[in-house]
Short mmCIF file of C-alpha atoms and ligand atoms in Angstrom, two decimals:
data_model
loop_
_atom_site.label_atom_id
_atom_site.label_comp_id
_atom_site.label_asym_id
_atom_site.label_seq_id
_atom_site.Cartn_x
_atom_site.Cartn_y
_atom_site.Cartn_z
CA MET A 28 -24.22 84.25 31.62
CA ALA A 29 -25.65 81.33 33.17
CA ILE A 30 -28.88 81.36 34.90
CA ALA A 31 -28.62 81.71 38.98
CA THR A 32 -32.04 82.18 39.96
CA LEU A 33 -35.16 80.88 37.95
CA LEU A 34 -38.69 81.95 38.47
CA ILE A 35 -41.34 79.22 37.40
CA ALA A 36 -44.30 80.91 35.96
CA ASN A 37 -46.56 77.75 35.80
CA ARG A 38 -48.05 75.12 38.04
CA GLY A 39 -48.56 71.31 38.12
CA GLU A 40 -46.62 68.59 36.99
CA ILE A 41 -44.09 70.88 34.54
CA ALA A 42 -43.49 73.17 37.26
CA VAL A 43 -42.12 70.07 39.32
CA ARG A 44 -40.41 68.86 36.17
CA ILE A 45 -38.59 72.34 35.76
CA VAL A 46 -37.72 72.49 39.46
CA ARG A 47 -36.02 69.12 39.06
CA ALA A 48 -33.90 70.02 36.02
CA ALA A 49 -32.90 73.50 37.67
CA ARG A 50 -31.81 71.67 40.98
CA GLU A 51 -29.53 69.34 39.14
CA LEU A 52 -27.96 72.21 37.34
CA GLY A 53 -27.45 73.99 40.44
CA ILE A 54 -29.95 76.88 39.73
CA ARG A 55 -31.94 78.14 42.50
CA THR A 56 -35.68 78.02 41.90
CA VAL A 57 -38.57 80.21 42.94
CA GLN A 58 -42.00 79.07 42.35
CA ALA A 59 -44.77 81.51 41.49
CA HIS A 60 -47.88 80.21 42.66
CA SER A 61 -51.67 81.14 43.15
CA ALA A 62 -53.40 81.12 46.54
CA ALA A 63 -54.99 77.85 45.52
CA ASP A 64 -51.59 76.06 44.78
CA ALA A 65 -49.73 77.18 48.37
CA ASP A 66 -49.61 73.32 49.19
CA SER A 67 -48.43 72.13 45.66
CA LEU A 68 -45.65 69.84 45.23
CA ALA A 69 -43.91 72.19 43.16
CA VAL A 70 -43.98 74.84 46.14
CA GLN A 71 -42.67 72.09 48.31
CA LEU A 72 -39.93 71.28 46.17
CA ALA A 73 -38.72 74.75 45.01
CA ASP A 74 -36.06 76.62 47.01
CA ALA A 75 -38.54 79.52 47.51
CA ALA A 76 -42.05 80.51 46.48
CA ILE A 77 -43.89 83.70 46.07
CA GLU A 78 -47.86 84.03 45.96
CA ILE A 79 -48.76 85.87 42.83
CA GLY A 80 -52.56 86.12 43.34
CA PRO A 81 -55.94 84.33 43.87
CA ALA A 82 -56.89 80.99 42.39
CA PRO A 83 -58.30 82.43 39.12
CA ALA A 84 -55.43 81.95 36.35
CA SER A 85 -56.59 85.40 35.15
CA LYS A 86 -55.52 86.80 38.52
CA SER A 87 -52.39 84.94 38.77
CA TYR A 88 -50.81 82.52 36.19
CA LEU A 89 -51.84 84.93 33.47
CA ASP A 90 -51.15 88.14 35.20
CA ILE A 91 -47.94 89.49 33.58
CA GLY A 92 -47.58 92.22 35.98
CA ALA A 93 -47.80 90.02 39.03
CA ILE A 94 -45.25 87.49 37.65
CA LEU A 95 -42.81 90.22 36.74
CA ALA A 96 -43.27 91.74 40.14
CA ALA A 97 -42.49 88.12 41.61
CA ALA A 98 -39.59 87.86 39.40
CA ARG A 99 -37.82 91.07 40.77
CA GLU A 100 -38.83 90.29 44.35
CA ALA A 101 -37.01 86.92 43.90
CA GLY A 102 -34.06 88.42 42.16
CA ALA A 103 -34.72 86.05 39.19
CA ASP A 104 -32.34 86.22 36.37
CA ALA A 105 -34.81 83.99 34.24
CA ILE A 106 -38.43 82.80 33.83
CA HIS A 107 -39.68 79.40 32.62
CA PRO A 108 -43.08 79.63 31.40
CA GLY A 109 -43.75 75.85 31.02
CA TYR A 110 -46.72 75.15 28.65
CA GLY A 111 -50.26 76.50 28.54
CA PHE A 112 -50.86 79.92 30.25
CA LEU A 113 -48.16 82.54 29.10
CA ALA A 114 -45.91 80.13 27.38
CA GLU A 115 -46.79 81.17 23.78
CA ASN A 116 -47.62 84.78 24.73
CA ALA A 117 -45.44 87.00 22.59
CA ALA A 118 -46.45 90.14 24.92
CA PHE A 119 -45.28 88.25 28.03
CA ALA A 120 -42.10 87.23 26.51
CA ALA A 121 -41.32 90.93 25.23
CA ALA A 122 -42.32 92.16 28.87
CA VAL A 123 -39.78 89.89 30.34
CA GLU A 124 -37.11 90.77 27.91
CA GLU A 125 -37.86 94.56 28.56
CA ALA A 126 -37.55 93.89 32.29
CA GLY A 127 -33.94 92.52 31.64
CA ILE A 128 -35.01 89.19 32.43
CA VAL A 129 -34.46 85.98 30.24
CA PHE A 130 -37.34 84.23 29.02
CA VAL A 131 -36.58 80.66 28.87
CA GLY A 132 -37.93 80.20 25.14
CA PRO A 133 -37.57 81.87 21.70
CA SER A 134 -37.76 85.65 21.22
CA ALA A 135 -40.97 87.48 21.40
CA ALA A 136 -40.75 88.27 17.68
CA THR A 137 -40.37 84.24 17.02
CA ILE A 138 -43.30 83.72 19.16
CA ARG A 139 -45.35 86.26 17.27
CA ARG A 140 -44.42 84.79 14.09
CA MET A 141 -44.71 81.09 14.88
CA GLY A 142 -47.29 81.12 17.46
CA ASP A 143 -49.91 82.72 15.20
CA LYS A 144 -51.08 79.64 13.22
CA VAL A 145 -51.57 81.56 10.02
CA ALA A 146 -48.30 83.34 9.82
CA ALA A 147 -46.72 80.05 10.91
CA ARG A 148 -48.28 78.47 7.79
CA GLU A 149 -46.82 81.17 5.69
CA ALA A 150 -43.42 80.60 7.10
CA ALA A 151 -43.75 76.82 6.61
CA MET A 152 -44.64 77.48 2.90
CA GLU A 153 -41.71 80.06 2.47
CA ALA A 154 -39.37 77.26 3.91
CA GLY A 155 -40.65 74.77 1.36
CA VAL A 156 -42.51 72.76 4.05
CA PRO A 157 -45.78 71.00 2.69
CA VAL A 158 -48.73 72.58 4.43
CA VAL A 159 -52.44 71.25 4.45
CA PRO A 160 -54.32 72.58 1.44
CA GLY A 161 -56.16 75.61 2.52
CA SER A 162 -56.48 79.53 2.94
CA ARG A 163 -53.61 82.11 2.85
CA GLY A 164 -53.63 84.67 5.42
CA ARG A 165 -56.63 85.25 7.83
CA LEU A 166 -60.02 84.89 6.21
CA GLU A 167 -62.29 88.09 6.76
CA SER A 168 -65.46 87.04 5.46
CA VAL A 169 -67.39 83.73 4.25
CA GLU A 170 -67.16 85.40 0.63
CA ALA A 171 -63.37 85.66 1.11
CA ALA A 172 -63.52 81.77 1.64
CA ARG A 173 -65.41 80.85 -1.39
CA GLY A 174 -62.62 80.42 -3.83
CA ILE A 175 -60.54 78.42 -1.44
CA LEU A 176 -63.37 75.96 -0.63
CA ALA A 177 -63.92 75.25 -4.31
CA GLU A 178 -60.37 73.94 -3.94
CA THR A 179 -60.33 72.01 -0.80
CA GLY A 180 -63.70 70.61 -0.92
CA TYR A 181 -65.56 69.48 2.10
CA PRO A 182 -65.17 68.66 4.99
CA VAL A 183 -63.13 71.38 5.82
CA LEU A 184 -61.66 72.59 9.28
CA ILE A 185 -62.39 76.33 10.34
CA LYS A 186 -59.21 76.95 12.58
CA ALA A 187 -58.59 79.86 15.15
CA ALA A 188 -55.25 81.67 14.18
CA ALA A 189 -54.67 81.70 18.02
CA GLY A 190 -56.05 78.36 19.11
CA GLY A 191 -54.18 75.67 21.09
CA GLY A 192 -55.03 72.82 23.29
CA GLY A 193 -57.38 71.52 20.67
CA ARG A 194 -59.75 74.31 21.10
CA GLY A 195 -60.81 76.69 18.33
CA ILE A 196 -61.40 74.08 15.66
CA ARG A 197 -64.65 73.25 13.92
CA ILE A 198 -65.33 70.82 11.09
CA ALA A 199 -67.79 71.73 8.15
CA HIS A 200 -69.24 69.20 5.96
CA ASP A 201 -71.12 71.65 3.48
CA GLU A 202 -71.64 75.19 2.64
CA HIS A 203 -74.61 75.80 4.64
CA GLU A 204 -72.73 74.41 7.60
CA PHE A 205 -69.49 76.45 6.89
CA ASP A 206 -71.63 79.63 6.81
CA ARG A 207 -72.99 79.04 9.99
CA LEU A 208 -69.63 77.78 11.81
CA PHE A 209 -67.62 80.48 10.37
CA HIS A 210 -69.62 83.28 12.22
CA GLN A 211 -69.70 81.26 15.37
CA ALA A 212 -65.96 80.30 15.34
CA GLY A 213 -64.97 84.02 14.71
CA ALA A 214 -66.86 85.22 17.81
CA GLU A 215 -65.78 82.37 20.09
CA ALA A 216 -62.10 82.72 19.04
CA LYS A 217 -62.34 86.47 19.93
CA ALA A 218 -63.79 85.35 23.28
CA ALA A 219 -61.35 82.46 24.23
CA PHE A 220 -58.19 83.74 22.59
CA GLY A 221 -58.73 87.58 22.50
CA ASP A 222 -57.99 87.24 18.74
CA GLY A 223 -60.95 86.27 16.20
CA GLY A 224 -58.63 85.48 13.45
CA LEU A 225 -59.74 82.32 11.28
CA TYR A 226 -58.37 80.22 8.55
CA VAL A 227 -59.33 77.04 6.87
CA GLU A 228 -57.75 73.70 6.15
CA LYS A 229 -58.87 70.45 4.16
CA ALA A 230 -59.59 67.93 6.84
CA ILE A 231 -57.25 65.14 6.10
CA PRO A 232 -59.24 61.82 6.89
CA ARG A 233 -57.57 59.09 8.84
CA ALA A 234 -54.22 60.81 9.33
CA ARG A 235 -51.66 60.27 12.02
CA HIS A 236 -50.16 63.24 14.07
CA VAL A 237 -46.41 62.95 13.92
CA GLU A 238 -44.42 65.73 15.54
CA VAL A 239 -40.58 66.48 15.44
CA GLN A 240 -39.01 67.88 18.47
CA LEU A 241 -36.17 70.51 17.85
CA LEU A 242 -33.56 72.38 19.85
CA GLY A 243 -31.91 75.74 18.53
CA ASP A 244 -29.43 78.17 19.79
CA GLY A 245 -30.52 81.08 17.51
CA GLU A 246 -27.51 79.74 14.91
CA ARG A 247 -27.88 76.13 14.79
CA VAL A 248 -30.87 73.58 15.08
CA VAL A 249 -30.96 69.94 15.55
CA HIS A 250 -33.94 67.63 15.84
CA CYS A 251 -34.49 64.80 18.34
CA PHE A 252 -36.45 62.73 16.01
CA GLU A 253 -40.46 62.52 16.28
CA ARG A 254 -43.22 61.59 18.37
CA GLU A 255 -46.62 59.93 17.24
CA CYS A 256 -49.52 61.51 19.08
CA SER A 257 -52.62 60.07 17.17
CA LEU A 258 -54.66 58.72 20.11
CA GLN A 259 -56.62 61.81 20.80
CA ARG A 260 -59.96 62.85 22.29
CA ARG A 261 -61.60 66.15 21.02
CA ARG A 262 -58.34 66.84 19.15
CA GLN A 263 -56.25 66.80 22.45
CA LYS A 264 -53.37 64.18 22.84
CA VAL A 265 -54.21 61.37 25.48
CA TRP A 266 -51.40 58.93 24.86
CA GLU A 267 -47.97 59.58 23.13
CA GLU A 268 -45.33 57.25 21.84
CA ALA A 269 -41.58 57.80 20.43
CA PRO A 270 -40.56 56.90 17.79
CA ALA A 271 -43.80 56.98 15.38
CA ILE A 272 -44.64 53.40 14.90
CA GLY A 273 -44.00 51.87 11.52
CA LEU A 274 -42.74 55.14 10.04
CA ASP A 275 -40.61 54.50 6.83
CA PRO A 276 -36.93 55.50 7.49
CA ALA A 277 -37.03 57.66 4.41
CA VAL A 278 -40.07 59.62 5.47
CA ARG A 279 -38.64 60.15 8.93
CA GLU A 280 -35.79 61.61 7.37
CA GLN A 281 -37.88 64.00 5.17
CA LEU A 282 -40.04 65.05 8.22
CA CYS A 283 -37.36 65.76 10.34
CA ALA A 284 -35.30 67.74 7.57
CA ALA A 285 -38.40 69.78 7.03
CA ALA A 286 -38.86 70.51 10.72
CA VAL A 287 -35.20 71.59 10.92
CA ARG A 288 -35.48 73.78 7.72
CA LEU A 289 -38.30 75.63 9.12
CA ALA A 290 -36.72 76.28 12.46
CA GLU A 291 -33.59 77.17 10.80
CA ALA A 292 -35.44 79.71 8.53
CA VAL A 293 -36.82 81.64 11.85
CA ARG A 294 -33.40 81.31 13.44
CA TYR A 295 -35.11 79.33 16.22
CA ARG A 296 -33.83 79.34 19.79
CA GLY A 297 -34.91 76.99 22.50
CA ALA A 298 -37.13 73.86 22.46
CA GLY A 299 -39.85 73.63 20.08
CA THR A 300 -41.97 71.47 18.31
CA VAL A 301 -43.42 71.04 14.63
CA GLU A 302 -46.44 69.11 14.08
CA PHE A 303 -47.53 67.25 11.18
CA LEU A 304 -50.27 65.13 9.84
CA TYR A 305 -49.16 62.09 8.07
CA ASP A 306 -51.25 60.32 5.70
CA GLU A 307 -50.04 56.66 5.57
CA ASP A 308 -51.83 55.87 2.30
CA GLY A 309 -50.53 58.65 0.18
CA GLY A 310 -47.16 58.78 2.35
CA ASP A 311 -47.52 62.49 2.37
CA PHE A 312 -46.97 64.56 5.40
CA PHE A 313 -48.44 68.07 6.01
CA PHE A 314 -47.17 70.93 8.40
CA ILE A 315 -50.10 71.81 10.82
CA GLU A 316 -48.47 74.13 13.44
CA MET A 317 -45.40 74.87 15.58
CA ASN A 318 -45.35 74.84 19.36
CA THR A 319 -42.71 77.34 20.52
CA ARG A 320 -42.48 75.95 23.89
CA ILE A 321 -41.77 72.69 25.83
CA GLN A 322 -44.53 70.24 25.40
CA VAL A 323 -46.47 67.87 27.64
CA GLU A 324 -45.29 64.69 25.89
CA HIS A 325 -41.55 65.76 25.92
CA PRO A 326 -40.50 62.94 28.04
CA VAL A 327 -40.97 60.03 25.55
CA THR A 328 -38.27 61.92 23.36
CA GLU A 329 -36.17 62.20 26.44
CA CYS A 330 -36.34 58.18 27.15
CA VAL A 331 -35.61 57.38 23.59
CA THR A 332 -32.68 59.82 22.94
CA GLY A 333 -31.46 60.33 26.67
CA ILE A 334 -31.35 63.98 26.37
CA ASP A 335 -32.81 66.29 29.27
CA LEU A 336 -34.67 68.63 27.34
CA ILE A 337 -35.48 71.15 30.05
CA ALA A 338 -31.81 71.13 31.17
CA GLU A 339 -31.01 71.96 27.43
CA MET A 340 -33.49 74.76 27.32
CA LEU A 341 -31.99 76.10 30.56
CA ALA A 342 -28.55 75.96 28.92
CA ILE A 343 -29.57 77.65 25.83
CA ALA A 344 -31.54 80.52 27.78
CA GLY A 345 -28.24 80.93 29.87
CA GLY A 346 -26.50 81.86 26.55
CA ALA A 347 -24.58 78.53 25.99
CA PRO A 348 -24.40 77.34 22.32
CA LEU A 349 -26.00 74.05 21.43
CA SER A 350 -24.19 71.38 23.16
CA LEU A 351 -25.37 68.58 20.82
CA ARG A 352 -24.40 67.88 17.26
CA GLN A 353 -26.96 66.11 14.92
CA GLU A 354 -24.77 63.05 14.68
CA GLN A 355 -24.66 62.46 18.51
CA ILE A 356 -28.47 62.42 18.74
CA ALA A 357 -29.53 58.75 18.21
CA LEU A 358 -32.80 56.55 19.04
CA SER A 359 -32.89 53.81 21.32
CA GLY A 360 -36.05 51.53 22.21
CA HIS A 361 -39.56 52.77 22.54
CA ALA A 362 -41.25 54.96 24.79
CA ILE A 363 -44.98 55.39 25.65
CA GLU A 364 -46.45 58.23 27.80
CA VAL A 365 -50.18 58.30 29.21
CA ARG A 366 -51.88 61.24 30.62
CA ILE A 367 -53.41 60.73 33.79
CA ASN A 368 -56.16 63.21 34.25
CA ALA A 369 -58.64 63.89 37.08
CA GLU A 370 -61.70 62.86 34.93
CA ASP A 371 -64.03 59.98 34.92
CA PRO A 372 -63.72 58.25 31.72
CA ALA A 373 -66.95 56.27 32.32
CA ASN A 374 -68.78 59.48 32.81
CA GLY A 375 -68.08 61.60 29.67
CA PHE A 376 -64.62 62.70 30.96
CA MET A 377 -66.26 64.68 33.83
CA PRO A 378 -63.63 66.44 35.70
CA PHE A 379 -63.08 65.00 39.19
CA PRO A 380 -61.16 67.25 41.60
CA GLY A 381 -60.84 66.31 45.31
CA LEU A 382 -58.62 64.82 47.77
CA VAL A 383 -56.14 62.25 47.06
CA SER A 384 -56.50 59.99 50.12
CA ASP A 385 -53.80 57.53 49.23
CA LEU A 386 -51.28 57.09 46.30
CA ARG A 387 -49.26 54.15 45.15
CA VAL A 388 -46.52 55.27 42.37
CA PRO A 389 -45.40 52.68 40.10
CA GLY A 390 -41.88 51.93 39.69
CA GLY A 391 -39.13 49.34 38.61
CA PRO A 392 -37.12 49.18 35.38
CA GLY A 393 -38.20 51.80 32.68
CA VAL A 394 -40.96 53.59 34.42
CA ARG A 395 -41.11 57.30 35.12
CA PHE A 396 -44.16 59.17 36.81
CA ASP A 397 -44.10 62.82 36.22
CA SER A 398 -46.79 64.20 38.39
CA LEU A 399 -48.07 66.87 40.90
CA LEU A 400 -49.43 64.23 43.21
CA TYR A 401 -48.60 63.30 46.93
CA PRO A 402 -50.60 61.47 49.43
CA GLY A 403 -53.19 63.74 51.01
CA TYR A 404 -53.05 66.55 48.18
CA ALA A 405 -56.37 68.09 47.46
CA ILE A 406 -56.58 68.60 43.65
CA PRO A 407 -57.93 72.26 43.17
CA PRO A 408 -61.08 72.69 40.78
CA PHE A 409 -59.64 75.76 39.29
CA TYR A 410 -57.13 74.51 36.58
CA ASP A 411 -56.30 71.78 33.83
CA SER A 412 -57.21 68.14 34.97
CA LEU A 413 -53.77 66.86 34.09
CA LEU A 414 -52.37 65.02 37.20
CA GLY A 415 -49.35 63.63 35.79
CA LYS A 416 -47.78 61.49 33.11
CA LEU A 417 -46.78 57.80 33.47
CA ILE A 418 -44.05 56.99 30.83
CA VAL A 419 -42.43 53.90 30.25
CA TRP A 420 -39.31 52.76 28.25
CA ALA A 421 -38.50 49.28 26.78
CA GLU A 422 -36.25 48.02 24.11
CA ASP A 423 -39.19 47.69 21.77
CA ARG A 424 -42.92 48.58 21.37
CA PRO A 425 -44.40 45.17 22.54
CA ARG A 426 -42.07 45.34 25.60
CA ALA A 427 -43.17 48.83 26.26
CA LEU A 428 -47.01 48.02 26.00
CA ALA A 429 -46.41 45.07 28.58
CA ARG A 430 -44.49 47.64 31.00
CA LEU A 431 -47.14 50.08 30.55
CA SER A 432 -49.79 47.38 31.68
CA ARG A 433 -47.85 46.42 34.59
CA ALA A 434 -47.07 49.98 35.68
CA LEU A 435 -50.78 50.96 35.30
CA GLY A 436 -51.74 48.01 37.60
CA GLU A 437 -49.25 49.25 40.25
CA LEU A 438 -50.63 53.01 40.15
CA ARG A 439 -53.21 53.55 42.68
CA ILE A 440 -54.87 57.13 43.15
CA GLU A 441 -57.52 57.09 45.84
CA GLY A 442 -60.31 59.47 46.38
CA VAL A 443 -60.71 60.56 42.73
CA LYS A 444 -61.49 59.30 39.51
CA THR A 445 -58.85 59.09 36.72
CA THR A 446 -58.24 58.11 33.12
CA ALA A 447 -55.95 55.28 34.28
CA PRO A 448 -58.86 52.86 33.49
CA LEU A 449 -59.05 54.10 29.98
CA HIS A 450 -55.22 53.38 29.43
CA LEU A 451 -55.13 50.07 30.96
CA ALA A 452 -58.01 49.05 28.39
CA LEU A 453 -56.25 50.77 25.63
CA ALA A 454 -52.92 49.02 26.30
CA ALA A 455 -54.80 45.61 26.05
CA ASP A 456 -56.68 46.67 22.82
CA PRO A 457 -55.70 44.54 19.65
CA GLU A 458 -55.99 47.63 17.40
CA VAL A 459 -53.70 49.86 19.62
CA ARG A 460 -51.24 46.87 19.95
CA ALA A 461 -51.04 46.57 16.28
CA ALA A 462 -50.75 50.48 16.05
CA ARG A 463 -53.73 50.62 13.55
CA TYR A 464 -55.36 54.02 14.29
CA HIS A 465 -55.39 57.48 13.20
CA THR A 466 -56.50 60.90 14.97
CA ARG A 467 -60.18 59.93 15.04
CA TRP A 468 -59.76 56.41 16.02
CA LEU A 469 -60.07 57.04 19.91
CA GLU A 470 -63.46 58.88 19.56
CA GLY A 471 -64.88 56.09 17.84
CA TRP A 472 -63.44 53.40 20.18
CA LEU A 473 -64.86 55.57 23.20
CA GLU A 474 -68.55 55.57 21.53
CA THR A 475 -68.61 51.66 22.08
CA ASN A 476 -66.31 51.16 25.20
CA ALA A 477 -66.55 54.10 27.31
CA THR A 478 -69.08 52.62 29.50
CA LYS A 479 -67.19 49.36 29.79
CA LEU A 480 -64.43 51.38 31.63
CA GLY A 481 -66.45 50.91 34.83
CA SER A 482 -66.02 52.67 38.04
CA GLU A 483 -64.09 50.08 39.92
CA GLU A 484 -61.10 50.92 41.73
CA GLU A 485 -58.21 51.28 39.65
CA GLY A 486 -55.13 49.19 39.93
CA ALA A 487 -54.37 45.81 41.54
CA GLY A 488 -55.62 45.45 45.22
P1 LIG B 530 -48.98 69.74 24.15
O1 LIG B 530 -49.06 70.50 22.89
O2 LIG B 530 -47.91 70.21 24.85
O3 LIG B 530 -49.07 68.24 23.70
P2 LIG B 530 -51.50 70.46 25.00
O4 LIG B 530 -52.04 70.76 23.40
O5 LIG B 530 -52.36 69.49 25.69
O6 LIG B 530 -50.12 69.90 24.69
O7 LIG B 530 -51.51 71.86 25.58
C1 LIG B 530 -50.61 71.82 26.85
C2 LIG B 530 -51.40 72.85 27.77
O8 LIG B 530 -51.62 74.18 27.25
C3 LIG B 530 -52.98 72.36 27.84
O9 LIG B 530 -53.16 72.60 29.35
C4 LIG B 530 -53.68 73.30 26.90
O10 LIG B 530 -54.99 73.50 27.51
C5 LIG B 530 -52.87 74.62 27.19
N1 LIG B 530 -52.72 75.31 25.93
C6 LIG B 530 -52.14 75.04 24.85
N2 LIG B 530 -52.19 76.11 23.83
C7 LIG B 530 -53.09 76.95 24.42
C8 LIG B 530 -53.59 78.14 23.75
N3 LIG B 530 -53.40 78.78 22.56
N4 LIG B 530 -54.51 78.91 24.73
C9 LIG B 530 -54.75 78.48 25.78
N5 LIG B 530 -54.05 77.04 26.29
C10 LIG B 530 -53.41 76.52 25.66
P1 LIG B 531 -54.02 72.93 18.44
O1 LIG B 531 -53.17 74.11 18.18
O2 LIG B 531 -55.49 72.94 19.04
O3 LIG B 531 -52.94 71.81 18.81
P2 LIG B 531 -53.55 71.51 15.57
O4 LIG B 531 -53.60 72.33 14.50
O5 LIG B 531 -52.39 71.14 16.18
O6 LIG B 531 -54.37 72.57 16.75
O7 LIG B 531 -54.68 70.36 15.67
C1 LIG B 531 -54.90 69.58 16.78
C2 LIG B 531 -55.45 68.14 16.27
O8 LIG B 531 -56.55 68.41 15.55
C3 LIG B 531 -54.36 67.47 15.19
O9 LIG B 531 -53.58 66.64 16.17
C4 LIG B 531 -55.42 66.47 14.54
O10 LIG B 531 -55.62 65.57 15.14
C5 LIG B 531 -56.66 67.41 14.24
N1 LIG B 531 -56.27 68.28 13.05
C6 LIG B 531 -55.68 69.48 12.78
N2 LIG B 531 -55.84 69.92 11.52
C7 LIG B 531 -56.32 68.93 10.75
C8 LIG B 531 -56.74 68.49 9.38
N3 LIG B 531 -56.35 69.58 8.51
N4 LIG B 531 -57.24 67.60 9.06
C9 LIG B 531 -57.56 66.37 9.94
N5 LIG B 531 -57.44 66.81 11.27
C10 LIG B 531 -56.83 67.72 11.85
MG1 LIG B 532 -51.09 71.11 17.80
#
């Protein structure tokens, strides 16, 4: 049964993105929002809006009861969770299912299995997908880790089973540091994610982050090729591309096949991403995690495949079988996305909420701007600093880089500091242009270049 009314249980640019896809499909949208978001663009664009609580996310976007009440009030037959917040919360998906409402995403059981990073590692091993050398199951104590540490050596990463968004990962360089961080990490994971479960992974130096976009309907799974997200700060992506740069076609085929194999093994339904680390020198790739939701960087895949991933998610959730066959999905050109955050890159990326006094949005061929902004919008201080994403497409990577610089030059966000100057500098950097980077590269670059990012007005006059 196709979805008639969709409740959007998220905010910001992804809520806007979902409203747009739903509108084109003739689906009525109801935006669930906190008191702080009453003036948001998503509220303005949706067919209707329901306030679900005060500004703090714990009392609104994370309040399962309030969201279900809004869904009932709206007469919604489906809920889209976006990313972050409750998107990978199995209890939420189960509560939605029990209320007789469609959760736009995989089943609660799949989220439980693949959203837990330890369980997902097990699933990957069972499906014959190579994982980063490390522990099996959760590590209950420092002593229990000794055996595996003898195999991995140092440095080693201590990771939270429930971690996400780059949080919950620690690096230990020796036994002494490991012992100290292990206890800290457990307590912090418990506080941050409500789950203190930990595991360890060998740290792969100079790796690239390559991830495969999947779509499944519970019976069949297709991949939409890969994205490269190696430009990161604090293990969070800041710049993403599709396809991955200089990836050997044979490796691409193996990578995509491995991701499909894993998703088929769990009879995956919905949009999902399997993340890998790719060691260029050895030509090896290792599974790191699966995200059982739409990702921030999904537009670069949309640009190079022509597939509307949100529309596909909504069709699958409405009960339609997957409309795409693998052989219909092809790559065309190159796409780059940069995350525009309300942060001051010249000042330690300090969050910079405030009033957007004026806005000039870039346009022209191959340019897409997915954002929550409008002129006069007051960015609330309560949430993630992501304002939007500038996405460009061109026939090849050099032309995409030129287009990115051109579009960033047109972008003007007045009243707040943003990460746009960082991207302008990166787009001109010789190492970035040659794609000679790995997941730790940007942090080194920032150490030498951050102060040069200046605080002058961004964009051309
Ligand atoms: P993506 O994986 O889509 O590239 P991010 O890793 O930046 O994007 O995560 C998307 C959003 O979801 C961010 O706001 C991030 O903070 C949040 N997020 C992701 N996973 C979790 C989690 N397990 N707990 C809390 N927030 C999360
Ligand atoms: P999250 O759930 O927070 O997204 P991930 O496990 O996906 O965590 O890892 C986030 C980032 O941390 C990766 O993209 C990579 O840059 C780095 N990372 C994770 N695991 C390893 C590893 N074993 N070796 C080196 N870097 C890693
Ligand atoms: Mg990840």
